[in-house]
PDB file of C-alpha atoms in Angstrom:
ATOM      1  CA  UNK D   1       3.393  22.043  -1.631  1.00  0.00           C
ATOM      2  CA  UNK D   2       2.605  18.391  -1.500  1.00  0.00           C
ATOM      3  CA  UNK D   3       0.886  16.574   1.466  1.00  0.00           C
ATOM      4  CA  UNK D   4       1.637  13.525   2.508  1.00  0.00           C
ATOM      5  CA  UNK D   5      -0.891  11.421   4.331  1.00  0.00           C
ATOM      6  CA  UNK D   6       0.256   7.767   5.695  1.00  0.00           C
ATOM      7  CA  UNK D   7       3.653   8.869   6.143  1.00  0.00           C
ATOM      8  CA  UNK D   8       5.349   7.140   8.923  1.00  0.00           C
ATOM      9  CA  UNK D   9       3.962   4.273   6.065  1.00  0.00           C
ATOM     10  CA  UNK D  10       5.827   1.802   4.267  1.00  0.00           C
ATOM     11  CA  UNK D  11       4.805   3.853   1.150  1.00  0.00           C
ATOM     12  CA  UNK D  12       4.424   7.546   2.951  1.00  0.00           C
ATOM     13  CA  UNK D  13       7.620   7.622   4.699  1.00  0.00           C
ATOM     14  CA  UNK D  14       9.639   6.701   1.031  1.00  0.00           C
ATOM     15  CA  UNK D  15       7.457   9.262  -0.573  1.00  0.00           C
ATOM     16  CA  UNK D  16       8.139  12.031   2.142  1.00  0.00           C
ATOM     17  CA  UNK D  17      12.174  10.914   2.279  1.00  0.00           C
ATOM     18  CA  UNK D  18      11.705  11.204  -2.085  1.00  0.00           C
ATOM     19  CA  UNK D  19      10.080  14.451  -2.262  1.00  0.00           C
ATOM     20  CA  UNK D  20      12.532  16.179   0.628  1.00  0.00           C
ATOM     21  CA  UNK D  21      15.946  14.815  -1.043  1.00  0.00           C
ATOM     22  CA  UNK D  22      14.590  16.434  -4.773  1.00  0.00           C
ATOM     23  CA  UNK D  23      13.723  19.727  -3.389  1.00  0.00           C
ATOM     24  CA  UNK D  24       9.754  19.827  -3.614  1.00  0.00           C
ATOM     25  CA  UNK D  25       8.172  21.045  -0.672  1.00  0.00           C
ATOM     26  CA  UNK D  26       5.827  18.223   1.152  1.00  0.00           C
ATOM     27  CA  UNK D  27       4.373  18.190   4.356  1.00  0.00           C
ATOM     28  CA  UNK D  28       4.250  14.580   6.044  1.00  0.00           C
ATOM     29  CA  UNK D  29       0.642  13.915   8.003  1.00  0.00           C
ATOM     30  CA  UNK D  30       0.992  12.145  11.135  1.00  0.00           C
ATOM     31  CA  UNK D  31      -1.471  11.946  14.522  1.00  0.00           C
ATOM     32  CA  UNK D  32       2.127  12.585  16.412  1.00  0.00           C
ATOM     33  CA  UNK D  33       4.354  14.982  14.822  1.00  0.00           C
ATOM     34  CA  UNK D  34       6.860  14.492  17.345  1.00  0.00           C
ATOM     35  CA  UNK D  35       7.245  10.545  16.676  1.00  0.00           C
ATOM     36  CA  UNK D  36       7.711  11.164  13.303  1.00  0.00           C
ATOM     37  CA  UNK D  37      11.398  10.837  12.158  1.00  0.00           C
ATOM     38  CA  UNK D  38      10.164  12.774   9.213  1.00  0.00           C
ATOM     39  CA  UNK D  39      11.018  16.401   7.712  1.00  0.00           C
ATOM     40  CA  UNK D  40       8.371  18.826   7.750  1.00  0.00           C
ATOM     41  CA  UNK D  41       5.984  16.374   9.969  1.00  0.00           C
ATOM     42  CA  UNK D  42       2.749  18.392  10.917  1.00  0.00           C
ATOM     43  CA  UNK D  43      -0.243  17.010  13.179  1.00  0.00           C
ATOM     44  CA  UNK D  44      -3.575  15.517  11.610  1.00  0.00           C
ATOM     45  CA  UNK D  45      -6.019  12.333  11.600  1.00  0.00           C
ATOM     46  CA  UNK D  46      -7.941  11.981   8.642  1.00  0.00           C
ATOM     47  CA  UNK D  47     -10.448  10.462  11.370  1.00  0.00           C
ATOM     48  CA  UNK D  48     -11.218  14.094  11.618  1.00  0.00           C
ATOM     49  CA  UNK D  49     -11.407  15.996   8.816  1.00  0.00           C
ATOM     50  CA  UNK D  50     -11.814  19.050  10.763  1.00  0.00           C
ATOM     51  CA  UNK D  51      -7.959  18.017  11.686  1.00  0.00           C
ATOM     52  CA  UNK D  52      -6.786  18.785   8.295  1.00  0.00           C
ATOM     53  CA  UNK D  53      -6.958  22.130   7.854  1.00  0.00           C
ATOM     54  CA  UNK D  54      -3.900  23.476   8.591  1.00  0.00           C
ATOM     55  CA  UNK D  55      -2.176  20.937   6.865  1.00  0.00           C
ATOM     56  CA  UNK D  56      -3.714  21.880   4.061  1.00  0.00           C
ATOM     57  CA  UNK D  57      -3.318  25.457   4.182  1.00  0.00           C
ATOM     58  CA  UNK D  58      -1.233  26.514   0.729  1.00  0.00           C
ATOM     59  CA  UNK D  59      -1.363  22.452  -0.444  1.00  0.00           C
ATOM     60  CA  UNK D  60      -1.742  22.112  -4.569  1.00  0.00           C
ATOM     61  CA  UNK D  61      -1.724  18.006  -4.308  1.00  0.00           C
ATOM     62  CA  UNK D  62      -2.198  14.931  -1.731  1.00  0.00           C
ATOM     63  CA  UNK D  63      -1.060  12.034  -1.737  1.00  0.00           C
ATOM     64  CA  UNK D  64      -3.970  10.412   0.224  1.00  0.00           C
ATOM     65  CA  UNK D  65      -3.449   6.447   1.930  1.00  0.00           C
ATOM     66  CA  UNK D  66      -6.891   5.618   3.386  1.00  0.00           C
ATOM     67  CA  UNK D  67      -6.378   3.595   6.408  1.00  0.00           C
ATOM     68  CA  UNK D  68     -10.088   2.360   7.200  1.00  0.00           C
ATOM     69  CA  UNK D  69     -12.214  -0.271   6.138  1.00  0.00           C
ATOM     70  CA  UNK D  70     -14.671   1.683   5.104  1.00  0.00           C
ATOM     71  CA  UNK D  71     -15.549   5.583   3.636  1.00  0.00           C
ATOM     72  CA  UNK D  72     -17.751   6.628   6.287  1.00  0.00           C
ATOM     73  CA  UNK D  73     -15.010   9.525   6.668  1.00  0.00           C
ATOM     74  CA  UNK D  74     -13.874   9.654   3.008  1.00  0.00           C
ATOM     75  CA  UNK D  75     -16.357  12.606   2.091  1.00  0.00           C
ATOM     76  CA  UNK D  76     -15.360  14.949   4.566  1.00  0.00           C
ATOM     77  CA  UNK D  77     -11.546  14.442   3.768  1.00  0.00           C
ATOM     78  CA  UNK D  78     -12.486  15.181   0.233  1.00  0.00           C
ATOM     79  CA  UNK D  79     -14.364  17.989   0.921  1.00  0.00           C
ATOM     80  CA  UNK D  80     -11.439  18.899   2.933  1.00  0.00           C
ATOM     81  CA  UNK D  81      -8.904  18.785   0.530  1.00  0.00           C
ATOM     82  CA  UNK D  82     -11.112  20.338  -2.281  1.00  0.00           C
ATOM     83  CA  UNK D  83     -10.840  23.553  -0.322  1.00  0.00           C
ATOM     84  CA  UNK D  84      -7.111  23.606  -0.745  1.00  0.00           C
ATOM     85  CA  UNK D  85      -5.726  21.005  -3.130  1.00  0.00           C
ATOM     86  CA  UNK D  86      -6.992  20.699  -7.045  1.00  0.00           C
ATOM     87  CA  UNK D  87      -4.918  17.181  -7.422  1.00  0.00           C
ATOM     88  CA  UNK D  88      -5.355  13.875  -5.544  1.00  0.00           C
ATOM     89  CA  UNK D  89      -3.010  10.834  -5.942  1.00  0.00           C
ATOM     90  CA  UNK D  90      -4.807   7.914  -4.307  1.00  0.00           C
ATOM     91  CA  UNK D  91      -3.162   4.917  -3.625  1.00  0.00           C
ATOM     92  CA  UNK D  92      -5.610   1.582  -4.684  1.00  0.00           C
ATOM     93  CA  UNK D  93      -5.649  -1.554  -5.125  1.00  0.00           C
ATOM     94  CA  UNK D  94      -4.519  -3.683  -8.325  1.00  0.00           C
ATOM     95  CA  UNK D  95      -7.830  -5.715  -7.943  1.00  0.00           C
ATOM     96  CA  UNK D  96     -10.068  -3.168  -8.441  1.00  0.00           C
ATOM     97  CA  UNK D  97     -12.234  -3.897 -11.443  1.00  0.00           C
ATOM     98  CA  UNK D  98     -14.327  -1.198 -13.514  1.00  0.00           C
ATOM     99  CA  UNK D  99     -16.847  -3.132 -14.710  1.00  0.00           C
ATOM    100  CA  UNK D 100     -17.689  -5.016 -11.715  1.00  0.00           C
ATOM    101  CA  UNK D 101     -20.961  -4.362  -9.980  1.00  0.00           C
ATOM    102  CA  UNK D 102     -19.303  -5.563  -6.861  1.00  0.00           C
ATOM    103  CA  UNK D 103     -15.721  -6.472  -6.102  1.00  0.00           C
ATOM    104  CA  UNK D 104     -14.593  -9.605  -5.601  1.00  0.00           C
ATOM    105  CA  UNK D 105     -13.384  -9.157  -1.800  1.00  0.00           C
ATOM    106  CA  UNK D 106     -13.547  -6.616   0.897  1.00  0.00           C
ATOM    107  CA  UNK D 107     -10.939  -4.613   0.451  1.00  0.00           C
ATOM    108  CA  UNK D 108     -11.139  -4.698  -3.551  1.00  0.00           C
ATOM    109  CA  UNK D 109     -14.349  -3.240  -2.667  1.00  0.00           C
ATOM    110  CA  UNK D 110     -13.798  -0.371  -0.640  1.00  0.00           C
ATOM    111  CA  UNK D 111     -10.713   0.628  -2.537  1.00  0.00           C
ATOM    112  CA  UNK D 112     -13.474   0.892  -5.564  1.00  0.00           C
ATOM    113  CA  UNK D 113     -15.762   3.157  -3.285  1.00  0.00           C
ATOM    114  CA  UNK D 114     -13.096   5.150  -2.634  1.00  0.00           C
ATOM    115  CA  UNK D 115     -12.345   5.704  -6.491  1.00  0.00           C
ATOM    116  CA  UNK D 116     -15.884   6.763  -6.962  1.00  0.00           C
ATOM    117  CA  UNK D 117     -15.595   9.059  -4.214  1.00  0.00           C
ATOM    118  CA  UNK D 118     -12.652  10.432  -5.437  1.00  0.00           C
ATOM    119  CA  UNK D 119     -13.764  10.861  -9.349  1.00  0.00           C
ATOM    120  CA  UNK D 120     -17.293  12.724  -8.033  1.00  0.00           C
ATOM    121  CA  UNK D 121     -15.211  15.362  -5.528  1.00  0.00           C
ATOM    122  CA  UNK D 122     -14.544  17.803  -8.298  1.00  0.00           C
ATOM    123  CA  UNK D 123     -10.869  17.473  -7.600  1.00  0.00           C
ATOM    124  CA  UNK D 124      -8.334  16.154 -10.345  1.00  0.00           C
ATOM    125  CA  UNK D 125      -7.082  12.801  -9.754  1.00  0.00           C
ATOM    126  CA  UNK D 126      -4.660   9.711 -10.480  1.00  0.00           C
ATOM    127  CA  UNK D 127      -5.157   6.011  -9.140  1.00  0.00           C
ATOM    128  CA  UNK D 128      -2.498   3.826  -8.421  1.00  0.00           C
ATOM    129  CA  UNK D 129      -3.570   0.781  -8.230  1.00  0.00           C
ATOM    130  CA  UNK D 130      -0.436  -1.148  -6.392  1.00  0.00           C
ATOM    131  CA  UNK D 131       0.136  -5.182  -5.961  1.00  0.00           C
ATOM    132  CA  UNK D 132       0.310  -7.073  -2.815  1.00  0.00           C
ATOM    133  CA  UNK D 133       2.952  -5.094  -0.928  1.00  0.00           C
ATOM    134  CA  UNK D 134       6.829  -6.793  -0.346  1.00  0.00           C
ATOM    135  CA  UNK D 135       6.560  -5.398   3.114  1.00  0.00           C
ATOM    136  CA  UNK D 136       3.268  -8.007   3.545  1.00  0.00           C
ATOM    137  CA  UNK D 137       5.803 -10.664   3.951  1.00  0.00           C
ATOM    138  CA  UNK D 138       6.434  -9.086   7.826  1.00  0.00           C
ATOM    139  CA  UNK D 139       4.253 -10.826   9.051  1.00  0.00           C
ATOM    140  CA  UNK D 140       5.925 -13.876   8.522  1.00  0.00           C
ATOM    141  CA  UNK D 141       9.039 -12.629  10.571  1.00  0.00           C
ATOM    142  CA  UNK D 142       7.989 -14.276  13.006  1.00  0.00           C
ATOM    143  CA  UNK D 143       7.850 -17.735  11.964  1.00  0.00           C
ATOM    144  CA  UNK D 144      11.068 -17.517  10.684  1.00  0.00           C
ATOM    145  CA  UNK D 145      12.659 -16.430  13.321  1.00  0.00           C
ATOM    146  CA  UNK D 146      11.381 -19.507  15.152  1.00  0.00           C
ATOM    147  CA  UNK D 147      11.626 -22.018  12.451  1.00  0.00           C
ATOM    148  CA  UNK D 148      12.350 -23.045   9.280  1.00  0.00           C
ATOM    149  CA  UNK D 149       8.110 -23.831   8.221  1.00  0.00           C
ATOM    150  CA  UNK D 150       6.149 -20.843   6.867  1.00  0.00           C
ATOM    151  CA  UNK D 151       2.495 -21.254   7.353  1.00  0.00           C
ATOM    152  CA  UNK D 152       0.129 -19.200   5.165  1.00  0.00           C
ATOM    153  CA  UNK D 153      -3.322 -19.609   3.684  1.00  0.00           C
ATOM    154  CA  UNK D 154      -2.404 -18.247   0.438  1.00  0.00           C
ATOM    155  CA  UNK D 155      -0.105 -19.799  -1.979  1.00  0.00           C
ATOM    156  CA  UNK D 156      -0.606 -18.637  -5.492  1.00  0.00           C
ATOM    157  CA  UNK D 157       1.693 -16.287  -7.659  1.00  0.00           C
ATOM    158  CA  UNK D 158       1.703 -12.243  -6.982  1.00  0.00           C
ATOM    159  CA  UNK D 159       4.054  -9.914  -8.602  1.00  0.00           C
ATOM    160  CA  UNK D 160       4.598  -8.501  -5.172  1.00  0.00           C
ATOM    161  CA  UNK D 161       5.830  -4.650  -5.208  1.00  0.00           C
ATOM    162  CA  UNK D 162       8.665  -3.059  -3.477  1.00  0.00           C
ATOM    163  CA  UNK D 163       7.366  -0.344  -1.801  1.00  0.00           C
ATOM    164  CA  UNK D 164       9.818   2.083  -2.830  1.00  0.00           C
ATOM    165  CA  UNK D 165       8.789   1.441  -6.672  1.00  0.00           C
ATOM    166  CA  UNK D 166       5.404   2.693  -5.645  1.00  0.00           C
ATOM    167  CA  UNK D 167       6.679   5.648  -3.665  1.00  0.00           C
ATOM    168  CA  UNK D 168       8.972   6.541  -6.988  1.00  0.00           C
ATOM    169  CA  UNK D 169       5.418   6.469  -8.934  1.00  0.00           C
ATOM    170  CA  UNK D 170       3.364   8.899  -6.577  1.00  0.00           C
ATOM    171  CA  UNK D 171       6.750  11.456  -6.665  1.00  0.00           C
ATOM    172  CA  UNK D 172       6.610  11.205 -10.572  1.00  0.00           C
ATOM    173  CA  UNK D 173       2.728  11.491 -10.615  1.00  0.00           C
ATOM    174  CA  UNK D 174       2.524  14.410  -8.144  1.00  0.00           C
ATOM    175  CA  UNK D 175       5.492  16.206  -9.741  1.00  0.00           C
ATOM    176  CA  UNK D 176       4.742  16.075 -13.995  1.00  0.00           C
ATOM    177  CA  UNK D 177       1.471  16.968 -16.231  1.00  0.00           C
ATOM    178  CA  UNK D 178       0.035  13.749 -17.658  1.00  0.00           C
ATOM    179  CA  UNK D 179      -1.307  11.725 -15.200  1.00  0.00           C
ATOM    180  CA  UNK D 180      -4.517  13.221 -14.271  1.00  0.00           C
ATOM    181  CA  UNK D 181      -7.356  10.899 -14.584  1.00  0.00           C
ATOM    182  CA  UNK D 182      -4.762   7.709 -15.114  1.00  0.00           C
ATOM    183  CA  UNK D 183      -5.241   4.604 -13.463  1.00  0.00           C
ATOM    184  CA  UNK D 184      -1.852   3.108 -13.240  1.00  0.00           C
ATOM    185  CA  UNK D 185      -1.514  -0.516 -12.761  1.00  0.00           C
ATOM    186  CA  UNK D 186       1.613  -1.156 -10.345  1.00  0.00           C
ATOM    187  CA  UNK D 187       3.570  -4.336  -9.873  1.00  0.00           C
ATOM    188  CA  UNK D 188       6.762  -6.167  -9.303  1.00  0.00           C
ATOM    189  CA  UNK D 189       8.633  -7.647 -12.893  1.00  0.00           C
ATOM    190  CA  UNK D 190       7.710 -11.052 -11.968  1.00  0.00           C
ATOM    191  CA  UNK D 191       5.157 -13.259 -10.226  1.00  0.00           C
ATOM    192  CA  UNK D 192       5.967 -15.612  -7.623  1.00  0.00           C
ATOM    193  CA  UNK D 193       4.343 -18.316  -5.701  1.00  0.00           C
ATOM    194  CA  UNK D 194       3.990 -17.879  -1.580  1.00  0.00           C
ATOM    195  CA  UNK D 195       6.818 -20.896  -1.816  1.00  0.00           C
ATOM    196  CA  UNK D 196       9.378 -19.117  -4.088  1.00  0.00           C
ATOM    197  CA  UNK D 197       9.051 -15.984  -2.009  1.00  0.00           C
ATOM    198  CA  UNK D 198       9.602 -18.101   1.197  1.00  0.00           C
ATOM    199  CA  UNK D 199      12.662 -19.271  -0.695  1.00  0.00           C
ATOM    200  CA  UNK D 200      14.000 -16.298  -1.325  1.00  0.00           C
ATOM    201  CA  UNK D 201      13.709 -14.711   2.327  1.00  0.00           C
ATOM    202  CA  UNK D 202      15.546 -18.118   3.129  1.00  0.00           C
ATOM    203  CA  UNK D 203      18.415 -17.593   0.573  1.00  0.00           C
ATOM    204  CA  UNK D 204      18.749 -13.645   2.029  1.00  0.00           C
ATOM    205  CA  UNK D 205      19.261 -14.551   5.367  1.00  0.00           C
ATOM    206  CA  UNK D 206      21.187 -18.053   4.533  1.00  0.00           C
ATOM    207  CA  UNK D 207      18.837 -20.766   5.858  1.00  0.00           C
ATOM    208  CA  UNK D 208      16.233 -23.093   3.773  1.00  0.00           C
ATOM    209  CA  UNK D 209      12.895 -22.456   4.481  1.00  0.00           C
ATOM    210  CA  UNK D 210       9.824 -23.848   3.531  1.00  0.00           C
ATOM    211  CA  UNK D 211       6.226 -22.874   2.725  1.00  0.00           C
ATOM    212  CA  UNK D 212       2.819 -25.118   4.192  1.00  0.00           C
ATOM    213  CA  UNK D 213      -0.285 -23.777   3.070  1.00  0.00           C
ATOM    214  CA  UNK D 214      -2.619 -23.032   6.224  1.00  0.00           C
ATOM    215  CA  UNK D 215      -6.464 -23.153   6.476  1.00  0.00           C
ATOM    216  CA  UNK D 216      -7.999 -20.229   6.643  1.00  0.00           C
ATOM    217  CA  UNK D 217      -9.456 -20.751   9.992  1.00  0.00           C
ATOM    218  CA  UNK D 218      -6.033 -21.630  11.653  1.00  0.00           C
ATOM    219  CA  UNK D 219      -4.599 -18.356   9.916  1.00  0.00           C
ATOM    220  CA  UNK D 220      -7.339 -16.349  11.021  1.00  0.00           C
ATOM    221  CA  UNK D 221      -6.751 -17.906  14.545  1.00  0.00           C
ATOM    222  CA  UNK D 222      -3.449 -16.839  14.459  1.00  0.00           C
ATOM    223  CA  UNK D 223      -3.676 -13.589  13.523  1.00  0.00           C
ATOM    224  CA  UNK D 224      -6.165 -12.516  15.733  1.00  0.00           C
ATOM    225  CA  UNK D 225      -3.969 -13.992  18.601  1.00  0.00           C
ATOM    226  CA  UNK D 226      -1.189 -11.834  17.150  1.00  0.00           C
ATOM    227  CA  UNK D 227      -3.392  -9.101  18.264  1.00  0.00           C
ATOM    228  CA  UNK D 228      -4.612  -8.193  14.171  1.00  0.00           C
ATOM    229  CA  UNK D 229      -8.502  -6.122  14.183  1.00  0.00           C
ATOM    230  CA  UNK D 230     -11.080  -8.400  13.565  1.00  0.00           C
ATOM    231  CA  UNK D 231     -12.168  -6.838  10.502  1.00  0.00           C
ATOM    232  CA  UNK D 232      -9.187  -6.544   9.015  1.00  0.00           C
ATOM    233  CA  UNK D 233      -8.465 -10.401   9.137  1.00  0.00           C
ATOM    234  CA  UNK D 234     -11.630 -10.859   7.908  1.00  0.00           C
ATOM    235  CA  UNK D 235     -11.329  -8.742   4.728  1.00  0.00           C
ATOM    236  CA  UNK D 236      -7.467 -10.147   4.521  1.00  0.00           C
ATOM    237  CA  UNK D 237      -8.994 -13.411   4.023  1.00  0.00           C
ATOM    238  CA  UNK D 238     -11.851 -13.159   1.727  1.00  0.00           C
ATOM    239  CA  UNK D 239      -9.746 -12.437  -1.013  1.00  0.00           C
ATOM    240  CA  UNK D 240      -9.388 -14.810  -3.908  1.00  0.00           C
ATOM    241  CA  UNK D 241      -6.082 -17.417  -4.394  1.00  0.00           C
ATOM    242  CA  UNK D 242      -6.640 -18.493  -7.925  1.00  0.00           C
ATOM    243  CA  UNK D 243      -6.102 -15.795  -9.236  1.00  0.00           C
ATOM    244  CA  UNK D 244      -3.928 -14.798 -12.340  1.00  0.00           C
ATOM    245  CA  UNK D 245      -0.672 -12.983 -11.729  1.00  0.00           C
ATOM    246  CA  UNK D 246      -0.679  -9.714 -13.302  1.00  0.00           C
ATOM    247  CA  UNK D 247       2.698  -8.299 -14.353  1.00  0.00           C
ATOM    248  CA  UNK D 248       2.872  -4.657 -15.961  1.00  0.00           C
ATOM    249  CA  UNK D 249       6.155  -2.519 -17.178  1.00  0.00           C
ATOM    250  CA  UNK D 250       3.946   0.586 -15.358  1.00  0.00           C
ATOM    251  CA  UNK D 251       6.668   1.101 -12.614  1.00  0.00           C
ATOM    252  CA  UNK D 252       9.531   1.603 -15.396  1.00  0.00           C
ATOM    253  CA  UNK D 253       7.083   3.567 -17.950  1.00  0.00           C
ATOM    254  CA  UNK D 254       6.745   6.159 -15.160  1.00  0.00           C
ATOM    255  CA  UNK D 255       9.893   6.774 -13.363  1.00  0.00           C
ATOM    256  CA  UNK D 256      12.475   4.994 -16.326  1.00  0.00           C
ATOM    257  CA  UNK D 257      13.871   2.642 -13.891  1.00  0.00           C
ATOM    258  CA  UNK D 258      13.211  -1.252 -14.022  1.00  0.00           C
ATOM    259  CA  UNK D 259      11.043  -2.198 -10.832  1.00  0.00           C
ATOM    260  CA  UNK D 260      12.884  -3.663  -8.152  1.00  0.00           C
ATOM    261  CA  UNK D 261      12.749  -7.754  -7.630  1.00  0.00           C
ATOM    262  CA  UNK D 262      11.289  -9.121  -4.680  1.00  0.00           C
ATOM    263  CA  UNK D 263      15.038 -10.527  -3.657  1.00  0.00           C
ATOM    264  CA  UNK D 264      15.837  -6.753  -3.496  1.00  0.00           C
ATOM    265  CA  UNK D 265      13.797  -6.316  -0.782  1.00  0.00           C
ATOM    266  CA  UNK D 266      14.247  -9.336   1.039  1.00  0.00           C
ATOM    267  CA  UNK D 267      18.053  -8.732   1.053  1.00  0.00           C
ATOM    268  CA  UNK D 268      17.128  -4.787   2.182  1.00  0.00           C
ATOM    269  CA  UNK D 269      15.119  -6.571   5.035  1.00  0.00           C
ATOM    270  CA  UNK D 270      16.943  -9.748   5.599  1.00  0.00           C
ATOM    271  CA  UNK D 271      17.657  -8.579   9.443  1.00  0.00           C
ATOM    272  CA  UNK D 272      13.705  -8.510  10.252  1.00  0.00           C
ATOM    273  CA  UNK D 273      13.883 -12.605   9.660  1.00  0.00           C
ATOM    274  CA  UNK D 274      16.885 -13.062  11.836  1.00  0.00           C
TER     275      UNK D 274
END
């Protein structure tokens, strides 16, 4: 039995779909079972680890998303699961980096204390540290739909990840021996500029668009009017633009399929810009 936590998630809900169609038994975690389009959805906030029990009950591995900010909650979920589960597949960031004393952003950061929870619980584990996320590019919807100008405060090269690459991962490291105590690097097969993603979105839905680099302040601006927390548009905006784009074969080395383009998923999602 696997549980799934995040799983009305753009990772979670691939993961849950993955697991279901191959036969493996998974729960899905949710706060409201009954929302949840999901097989085998079952009740729990990882705000309360007290919550967690009987999703637990007869679980040999999670598949833990941690949706805070910070791990003020992380050790009683761990303790949590280390009454059930032996094996934890955490879902990181690629920007973690081990021999940092301190991370270079906010979110780097608390991905990293998470890790260190995580590796000190007693339970086995596997980090996947993922790329910026293809579904990320959402929150441009808007714009498009109104114009042809993307405004953004970040323009340098990512090799953005389809979500469903990542969810293939997880099934493959919850499923087979060998990847206890990895720390798999996941990305797209190729890096692209804010602009050339932009470009592409235009191409799937037929229209040219364009990309105009924001300041920060106007973006934060905007996103908090957009109704974003606070925090969260403050740690979405510390992190760095210059970057290098890292680009790793991990995705295809795990589940023997190439990873799938960015175009892929802006095709998949081309009706979310119209």
């Amino acid at each position: 039995m696997i549980l799934v936590t995040g799983a009305t998630g753009n990772v979670g809900r691939h993961l849950v779909t993955r697991l279901s169609a191959a036969g493996v038994p998974v729960r899905a975690l949710t706060r409201d079972p009954e929302a949840a389009v999901l097989p085998e959805a079952i009740a729990g906030d990882l705000a309360d680890p007290d919550s967690l029990e009987t999703a637990l009950k007869g679980a040999e591995s999670v598949f833990l998303v941690w949706p805070f900010l910070t791990t003020e909650q992380a050790p009683g979920v761990l303790e949590a699961i280390g009454r059930h589960a032996r094996h934890v597949v955490y879902l990181s960031s690629l920007g973690v980096d081990d021999d940092a004393e301190r991370q270079a952003d906010l979110i780097n950061q608390f991905h990293a204390n998470m890790e260190r929870l995580i590796e000190t619980s007693g339970l086995e584990w596997t980090f996947l540290r993922a790329g910026t996320f293809a579904a990320n590019a959402l929150g441009w919807a808007e714009q498009v739909r109104a114009g042809d100008v993307v405004r953004y405060p970040f323009a340098g090269a990512k090799a953005i990840i389809h979500e469903a690459d990542i969810a293939a991962a997880a099934a493959r490291a919850l499923t087979e021996d060998g990847h206890v105590g990895a720390k798999h690097i996941l990305t797209g097969p190729e890096a692209l500029t804010t602009a050339e993603r932009v470009q592409v979105i235009g191409e799937a839905i037929g229209r040219t668009l364009r990309f105009e680099k924001t300041p920060a302040e106007a973006a934060r601006a905007r996103m908090l009017a957009d109704g974003w927390p606070p925090a969260l548009v403050d740690a979405l905006l510390s992190a760095s633009d210059d970057q290098p784009a890292v680009v790793t074969s991990t995705v295809e080395e795990i589940t023997g399929a190439p990873a799938r383009t960015f175009r892929n998923w802006a095709v998949e999602h081309a009706d979310a810009f119209r």
